[in-house]
Amino acid sequence: MLDSACKPQISVLIVDDSASARAMLMRIVETDPTLKLFGTAADAFIAVSKMQAGLPDVMLLDMELPRMSGLDFLRKIMAQRPIPVVICSSHAEAGSDLALTALASGAVEVVSKPAPRTDADFQESAIAICDAIHAAAETGHKAARKVTPPRETGTKLLADALIPPARPKAIAPTTPIVCIGASTGGTEAIRSILVDLPVTCPPVVIVQHMPAGFTAAFARRLNGLCRVSVKEAADGDMCNPGEVLIAPGNFHMMLARHGRGYSVKVVDGPYICRHRPSVDILFRSAAQTAGSNALGIILTGMGDDGARCLREMRDAGATTLAQNEETCVVFGMPREAIRMGAATRVVALSEVPGAIGAFANTHQLRAR
């Protein structure tokens, strides 16, 4: 990996009306030597004045601001001179629908505003926010085709910390199951897939990197748009045809065998690959419980979560897909999966619903 001192720092503008929140976010930016502070602003008008002489690489934007709301400011930015924006909100439950609207309006990522009670809380918030800033910066450089390698700061736990590895074994035909993992840019990618799925599709389980509180609103929104049923997963939920379960923010989700079908386990645990929920946890559990009965799909996202265990799914006989670079917001996760030989096919986002249908048809023929 390149020495961080040799790479240009990412400049960050913090826009938040709370002085204490600005101070906390400044402290977080300062923990990462690859980031630098562009400036701070208490509202949109101050932010605009600070951007007269130049633009930051990334903006951290609160949703609730005086004089002009964060959502209105975001829309003006995207209409006039787009820059990567990360929404940083302390109202995950009450404001999550608004935050999802912000994602649809052009925000790259949504993170929870830090409210650390302990040093461990601060470290977790710092990891999430710094990772979101790096992912946003990569989207800003995408047109120039610059590639940012995954950041490795501090200790990164792998799936072994929660699920022991196991040798691939033959698994008898069961209900087919579709497992999807995504991060930055994934909310819109997942929406575009699910709206095209028929009610006869196999059960779908999804890990999308989102904070606690946002996943429930995300599921509700998708449920209103799709023919399939979509809900935030609860521990013990059955995986049924025509239904989609989304891992709740701040919890891992595992696939478990239930007769000839599957259920999910929603569990606490450490951050795996810097995330909770972790795609690797879902994919490893699918490799061990579903084998060739599973379809694994890794979509747009920063870093490498999901890549290693998508390879385990492939080794266990599963069909595995990676989204292609041209249709990714951030190519990090699919790129790592392709590099590791984890993907049986690389596909455009528009091809995924058809691939799910083809997988279901093939599995039905094989099960006869």
Coordinates of C-alpha atoms in Angstrom, one line a residue, residues 110 166 231 252 302 342 350 366:
V110 CA -25.5 8.6 5.4
A166 CA -15.2 -24.6 7.4
K231 CA -38.8 -5.7 5.7
H252 CA -25.0 -8.8 11.9
M302 CA -15.9 1.1 -0.7
A342 CA -14.8 -14.7 -6.2
S350 CA -29.4 -3.8 -15.1
R366 CA -31.9 -29.1 -10.9

